[in-house]
Amino acid sequence: MTELPDQSDLAENSGPQEYDGPSKSQLKRDSQALQNMGKKLVEMPSGQLEKFNLPEALEQAIQEARRLKSREAKRRHLQYIGKLMRTLDISTIQETLERMDHQSQTYRQHFAQLEQWRDRIINEGHRAIEDFIELHPESDRQQLRNLQRTASREMEKNKPPAAARKLFAYLRELSE
């Protein structure tokens, strides 16, 4: 005969099971974060992607995702890329992505600042040129004045802004 379990044993084992791992919702959030990171990698130019030193399987999956045209196929493939990334140490990938985002944000701010200088030099003339030369003493005052004068004339005559582009290129050259 088999022994029946004692009533006290049944009471202990019939309660809710304890689970100390992450919740299902947390696992889904983590999975979605990896998919989003994978999407950034897919949208990134190949030259920048080489900086990441990714495993070959992940690189191939990224190349495959770029080739896909169907929205649903891309979605499924991004899930696959997320699955591949679960096995990797993504901290280095994440740090590199953040550094690239910061660099591009810094570049955009610098670009906007140069555009403001260009507009100010064209509109204000001599005073703005002097302010710019204080910040960049290596700049050629005469060249700035010539570019400013030509750009102002083009603006007055509603011509294409060729001199303004040249002025911007010169300002960018000086600031680098």
Rosetta silent file (secondary structure, phi, psi, omega in degrees, C-alpha in Angstrom):
SEQUENCE: MTELPDQSDLAENSGPQEYDGPSKSQLKRDSQALQNMGKKLVEMPSGQLEKFNLPEALEQAIQEARRLKSREAKRRHLQYIGKLMRTLDISTIQETLERMDHQSQTYRQHFAQLEQWRDRIINEGHRAIEDFIELHPESDRQQLRNLQRTASREMEKNKPPAAARKLFAYLRELSE
SCORE:     score description
SCORE:     0.000 S_00000001
   1 L     0.000  144.445  176.883    0.000    0.000    0.000 S_00000001
   2 L   -88.954  148.021 -179.849    1.066    3.539   -0.710 S_00000001
   3 L   -85.567  138.933  175.109    1.126    5.995    2.058 S_00000001
   4 L   -83.192  142.782  179.269   -1.111    8.995    1.859 S_00000001
   5 L   -65.843  149.244  178.495    0.569   12.308    2.520 S_00000001
   6 L   -68.947  146.380 -178.951    0.021   13.840    5.872 S_00000001
   7 H   -59.634  -33.414 -179.031   -2.487   16.730    5.982 S_00000001
   8 H   -68.269  -33.263  177.076    0.202   19.087    7.297 S_00000001
   9 H   -67.453  -38.370  179.249    2.377   18.375    4.215 S_00000001
  10 H   -63.968  -40.463 -178.052   -0.526   19.207    1.890 S_00000001
  11 H   -65.077  -37.478 -179.393   -1.127   22.538    3.587 S_00000001
  12 H   -70.131  -37.678 -175.003    2.525   23.563    3.186 S_00000001
  13 H   -89.208  -12.793 -175.607    2.728   22.659   -0.504 S_00000001
  14 L   -87.232   -6.865 -179.625   -0.669   23.919   -1.643 S_00000001
  15 L   -73.967  174.184  179.392    0.064   27.647   -1.112 S_00000001
  16 L   -63.643  142.022 -178.599    1.200   30.004   -3.851 S_00000001
  17 L   -77.384  138.416  177.609    4.661   29.230   -5.183 S_00000001
  18 L   -83.530  134.089  177.626    7.400   31.734   -4.395 S_00000001
  19 L  -135.422  118.664 -175.041    9.304   33.067   -7.429 S_00000001
  20 L   -95.473   -3.011 -178.121   12.202   35.416   -6.879 S_00000001
  21 L   -76.340  179.209  178.700   13.051   36.073  -10.545 S_00000001
  22 L   -66.797  151.356 -179.513   12.005   39.077  -12.630 S_00000001
  23 L   -70.265  164.408  179.081    8.338   39.465  -13.416 S_00000001
  24 H   -62.215  -38.496  178.778    6.961   38.614  -16.833 S_00000001
  25 H   -63.958  -40.206  179.170    6.390   42.319  -17.482 S_00000001
  26 H   -65.292  -40.778  177.417   10.019   43.090  -16.644 S_00000001
  27 H   -61.209  -39.537  178.318   11.210   40.367  -19.018 S_00000001
  28 H   -66.373  -41.042  178.677    9.051   41.895  -21.778 S_00000001
  29 H   -63.396  -42.911  178.513   10.446   45.385  -21.093 S_00000001
  30 H   -62.146  -42.847  179.604   14.004   44.030  -21.216 S_00000001
  31 H   -63.010  -42.618  179.128   13.251   42.207  -24.464 S_00000001
  32 H   -64.910  -38.659  178.363   11.736   45.363  -25.990 S_00000001
  33 H   -63.074  -40.935  177.862   14.786   47.402  -24.931 S_00000001
  34 H   -66.018  -38.389  177.828   17.075   44.914  -26.686 S_00000001
  35 H   -64.355  -41.025  178.844   14.901   45.058  -29.814 S_00000001
  36 H   -64.365  -39.966  177.275   15.073   48.871  -29.789 S_00000001
  37 H   -64.470  -40.824  176.987   18.854   48.706  -29.429 S_00000001
  38 H   -62.457  -37.895  178.578   18.930   46.234  -32.316 S_00000001
  39 H   -63.769  -40.189  176.729   16.806   48.623  -34.393 S_00000001
  40 H   -61.652  -40.377  179.301   19.341   51.405  -33.784 S_00000001
  41 H   -66.067  -38.278  179.756   22.097   49.074  -34.948 S_00000001
  42 H   -65.908  -39.265 -176.962   20.122   48.156  -38.087 S_00000001
  43 H   -79.107  -10.822 -176.382   19.529   51.837  -38.954 S_00000001
  44 L   -77.452  143.470  175.447   23.184   52.730  -38.363 S_00000001
  45 L   -61.209  150.269 -176.634   25.567   53.171  -41.325 S_00000001
  46 H   -59.082  -35.924  179.658   27.906   50.219  -41.885 S_00000001
  47 H   -61.251  -41.283  178.619   30.982   52.317  -41.113 S_00000001
  48 H   -73.591  -32.389 -178.118   29.733   53.128  -37.632 S_00000001
  49 H   -64.120  -29.899 -179.470   28.572   49.557  -37.057 S_00000001
  50 H   -64.431  -23.124 -179.091   32.149   48.306  -37.428 S_00000001
  51 H   -69.188  -13.320 -172.639   33.106   50.168  -34.224 S_00000001
  52 H   -88.262  -16.322 -176.317   31.020   47.765  -32.149 S_00000001
  53 L    51.325   56.138 -178.193   32.980   44.498  -32.686 S_00000001
  54 L   -82.299  153.108  174.266   29.783   42.459  -32.843 S_00000001
  55 L   -61.485  153.915 -175.201   29.717   38.669  -33.168 S_00000001
  56 H   -60.470  -39.381 -179.038   29.418   37.429  -36.735 S_00000001
  57 H   -61.845  -40.708  179.828   25.933   35.951  -36.219 S_00000001
  58 H   -69.479  -40.774  177.725   24.608   39.314  -35.007 S_00000001
  59 H   -61.025  -41.990  178.679   26.277   41.194  -37.871 S_00000001
  60 H   -64.744  -39.896  178.772   24.702   38.809  -40.370 S_00000001
  61 H   -64.302  -38.176  178.732   21.293   39.236  -38.720 S_00000001
  62 H   -66.325  -43.831  177.530   21.666   43.024  -38.941 S_00000001
  63 H   -61.390  -40.603  178.798   22.596   42.811  -42.635 S_00000001
  64 H   -63.916  -41.285  179.969   19.590   40.541  -43.231 S_00000001
  65 H   -62.995  -36.269  178.319   17.276   43.008  -41.448 S_00000001
  66 H   -65.638  -31.806 -177.526   18.499   45.793  -43.734 S_00000001
  67 H   -76.158  -27.993 -174.766   17.639   43.688  -46.771 S_00000001
  68 L   -69.019  141.812  179.846   14.056   42.942  -45.664 S_00000001
  69 L  -107.094  -35.969 -176.556   11.271   45.091  -47.102 S_00000001
  70 L   -68.010  133.238 -179.370    8.144   43.730  -45.417 S_00000001
  71 H   -60.162  -44.756 -178.350    7.221   45.531  -42.196 S_00000001
  72 H   -67.425  -38.731  178.058    6.150   42.323  -40.470 S_00000001
  73 H   -64.611  -40.660  177.255    9.285   40.477  -41.556 S_00000001
  74 H   -63.003  -41.653 -179.686   11.425   43.309  -40.173 S_00000001
  75 H   -60.980  -46.730  179.379    9.506   43.200  -36.883 S_00000001
  76 H   -63.968  -38.703 -178.729   10.078   39.451  -36.529 S_00000001
  77 H   -69.810  -34.201  174.920   13.714   39.823  -37.477 S_00000001
  78 H   -64.654  -35.387  174.631   14.200   42.563  -34.873 S_00000001
  79 H   -62.392  -40.876  178.544   12.819   40.112  -32.321 S_00000001
  80 H   -63.793  -42.706  177.934   15.431   37.616  -33.505 S_00000001
  81 H   -61.336  -42.062  176.010   18.178   40.243  -33.163 S_00000001
  82 H   -59.821  -39.998  178.602   16.939   40.941  -29.626 S_00000001
  83 H   -63.291  -43.662  177.629   17.131   37.222  -28.889 S_00000001
  84 H   -62.298  -37.125 -177.352   20.727   37.103  -30.147 S_00000001
  85 H   -72.758  -21.573  178.509   21.593   40.120  -28.016 S_00000001
  86 H   -61.491  -28.357 -177.844   20.258   38.447  -24.848 S_00000001
  87 L   -85.947   -7.315 -176.563   23.277   36.148  -24.876 S_00000001
  88 L   -98.786  162.010  168.917   25.769   39.032  -25.193 S_00000001
  89 L   -85.427  102.732 -172.190   27.224   41.479  -22.731 S_00000001
  90 L   -86.857   -1.006 -177.219   25.408   44.517  -24.077 S_00000001
  91 H   -60.665  -40.270  179.623   26.998   47.059  -21.731 S_00000001
  92 H   -68.866  -37.511  177.595   29.747   47.891  -24.247 S_00000001
  93 H   -63.642  -44.365 -178.790   27.218   48.168  -27.077 S_00000001
  94 H   -63.818  -43.265  179.414   25.044   50.430  -24.934 S_00000001
  95 H   -62.806  -42.416  179.970   27.999   52.645  -23.945 S_00000001
  96 H   -65.338  -41.361  177.200   29.103   53.009  -27.564 S_00000001
  97 H   -61.724  -44.210 -179.775   25.553   53.899  -28.670 S_00000001
  98 H   -64.314  -40.821  179.105   25.258   56.516  -25.908 S_00000001
  99 H   -63.668  -41.716  178.929   28.642   57.991  -26.809 S_00000001
 100 H   -65.637  -40.696  177.440   27.622   58.194  -30.493 S_00000001
 101 H   -62.127  -42.445 -179.697   24.302   59.831  -29.578 S_00000001
 102 H   -65.188  -42.473  179.434   26.124   62.358  -27.405 S_00000001
 103 H   -63.180  -41.704 -179.321   28.640   63.092  -30.167 S_00000001
 104 H   -69.245  -34.398  177.242   25.911   63.624  -32.744 S_00000001
 105 H   -67.666  -42.715  178.202   23.999   65.865  -30.319 S_00000001
 106 H   -62.957  -41.146  178.875   27.164   67.869  -29.622 S_00000001
 107 H   -62.676  -43.376  179.256   27.818   68.123  -33.368 S_00000001
 108 H   -62.385  -40.001  178.792   24.270   69.388  -34.000 S_00000001
 109 H   -64.745  -42.754  179.047   24.686   72.028  -31.286 S_00000001
 110 H   -63.147  -42.478  178.553   28.017   73.109  -32.763 S_00000001
 111 H   -60.670  -45.065  179.683   26.469   73.231  -36.245 S_00000001
 112 H   -63.674  -38.500  179.016   23.590   75.394  -34.969 S_00000001
 113 H   -64.802  -40.482  177.535   26.051   77.739  -33.269 S_00000001
 114 H   -65.363  -38.322  176.500   27.975   78.156  -36.523 S_00000001
 115 H   -61.869  -39.900  178.402   24.728   78.893  -38.364 S_00000001
 116 H   -64.085  -42.289  177.486   23.963   81.611  -35.792 S_00000001
 117 H   -61.813  -43.900  179.788   27.413   83.128  -36.291 S_00000001
 118 H   -58.390  -49.423 -179.017   26.949   83.093  -40.076 S_00000001
 119 H   -62.969  -40.368 -179.332   23.559   84.824  -39.824 S_00000001
 120 H   -66.400  -42.267  179.265   24.874   87.332  -37.315 S_00000001
 121 H   -64.063  -41.357  179.684   27.910   88.169  -39.461 S_00000001
 122 H   -65.556  -43.128 -174.666   25.723   88.637  -42.550 S_00000001
 123 H   -81.409  -40.316 -174.568   23.154   90.798  -40.727 S_00000001
 124 H   -94.679  -24.354  176.328   25.318   92.799  -38.292 S_00000001
 125 L    75.871 -125.923 -170.513   28.499   93.075  -40.321 S_00000001
 126 H   -55.717  -45.805 -177.165   31.584   94.664  -38.736 S_00000001
 127 H   -61.002  -43.817  179.857   30.525   94.314  -35.088 S_00000001
 128 H   -68.127  -36.899  177.918   29.802   90.571  -35.448 S_00000001
 129 H   -62.788  -43.671  178.638   33.068   90.031  -37.339 S_00000001
 130 H   -62.761  -40.917  177.745   35.001   91.680  -34.504 S_00000001
 131 H   -63.072  -40.433 -179.978   33.204   89.493  -31.934 S_00000001
 132 H   -67.612  -39.489 -179.681   34.032   86.383  -33.938 S_00000001
 133 H   -66.025  -32.443  175.160   37.690   87.392  -34.294 S_00000001
 134 H   -60.212  -39.225  179.671   37.907   87.778  -30.507 S_00000001
 135 H   -78.547  -33.113 -177.510   36.911   84.116  -30.205 S_00000001
 136 L  -128.773   80.609 -175.756   38.994   82.961  -33.190 S_00000001
 137 L   -64.680  -18.326 -179.668   42.039   85.251  -33.524 S_00000001
 138 L   -77.387   -5.916 -176.740   43.507   83.072  -36.299 S_00000001
 139 L   -74.630  153.362 -178.788   40.688   84.064  -38.666 S_00000001
 140 L   -91.333  109.631 -176.522   41.315   86.332  -41.641 S_00000001
 141 H   -59.755  -42.584 -177.450   39.419   89.580  -41.092 S_00000001
 142 H   -64.737  -42.033  179.184   39.576   90.586  -44.753 S_00000001
 143 H   -65.062  -40.736  177.576   38.189   87.276  -45.972 S_00000001
 144 H   -60.988  -43.398 -179.904   35.349   87.472  -43.430 S_00000001
 145 H   -63.802  -43.256  179.452   34.496   91.001  -44.598 S_00000001
 146 H   -62.320  -46.146  179.436   34.515   89.983  -48.271 S_00000001
 147 H   -63.598  -38.687  179.670   32.295   86.968  -47.613 S_00000001
 148 H   -65.190  -45.085 -179.406   29.955   89.091  -45.469 S_00000001
 149 H   -62.272  -46.356 -179.215   29.657   91.790  -48.125 S_00000001
 150 H   -64.287  -42.074 -179.998   28.999   89.287  -50.924 S_00000001
 151 H   -65.409  -38.240  178.254   26.466   87.369  -48.832 S_00000001
 152 H   -64.400  -42.820  178.484   24.642   90.600  -47.939 S_00000001
 153 H   -62.795  -43.469  178.872   24.414   91.597  -51.607 S_00000001
 154 H   -60.433  -39.732 -178.772   23.112   88.155  -52.560 S_00000001
 155 H   -66.323  -41.495  179.928   20.499   88.400  -49.837 S_00000001
 156 H   -64.583  -35.998 -177.431   19.359   91.847  -51.003 S_00000001
 157 L   -93.059    8.744 -179.538   19.037   90.663  -54.608 S_00000001
 158 L    53.326   39.904  177.003   17.305   87.399  -53.604 S_00000001
 159 L   -89.476  163.960  174.866   20.042   85.344  -55.234 S_00000001
 160 L   -60.022  143.849 -171.305   20.991   81.821  -54.141 S_00000001
 161 L   -81.740   58.709 -179.326   23.134   82.000  -50.990 S_00000001
 162 H   -65.158  -45.149 -179.424   26.460   80.833  -52.458 S_00000001
 163 H   -67.622  -34.282  177.045   28.535   83.319  -50.444 S_00000001
 164 H   -64.147  -37.165  176.578   26.612   82.456  -47.279 S_00000001
 165 H   -66.175  -42.229  178.312   27.572   78.811  -47.848 S_00000001
 166 H   -63.495  -40.730  177.694   31.199   79.809  -48.364 S_00000001
 167 H   -61.684  -44.475  179.011   31.064   81.885  -45.188 S_00000001
 168 H   -62.323  -43.485  179.555   29.635   78.941  -43.268 S_00000001
 169 H   -61.973  -39.553  178.633   32.324   76.615  -44.654 S_00000001
 170 H   -66.430  -43.086  178.430   35.009   79.106  -43.607 S_00000001
 171 H   -62.276  -40.849  179.536   33.544   79.430  -40.106 S_00000001
 172 H   -65.265  -40.952  178.648   33.404   75.646  -39.780 S_00000001
 173 H   -61.040  -41.861 -179.531   37.008   75.355  -40.943 S_00000001
 174 H   -68.979  -34.571 -175.010   38.112   77.883  -38.315 S_00000001
 175 H   -80.787  -11.859 -178.870   36.208   76.258  -35.480 S_00000001
 176 L   -93.765    0.000    0.000   37.679   72.778  -36.064 S_00000001
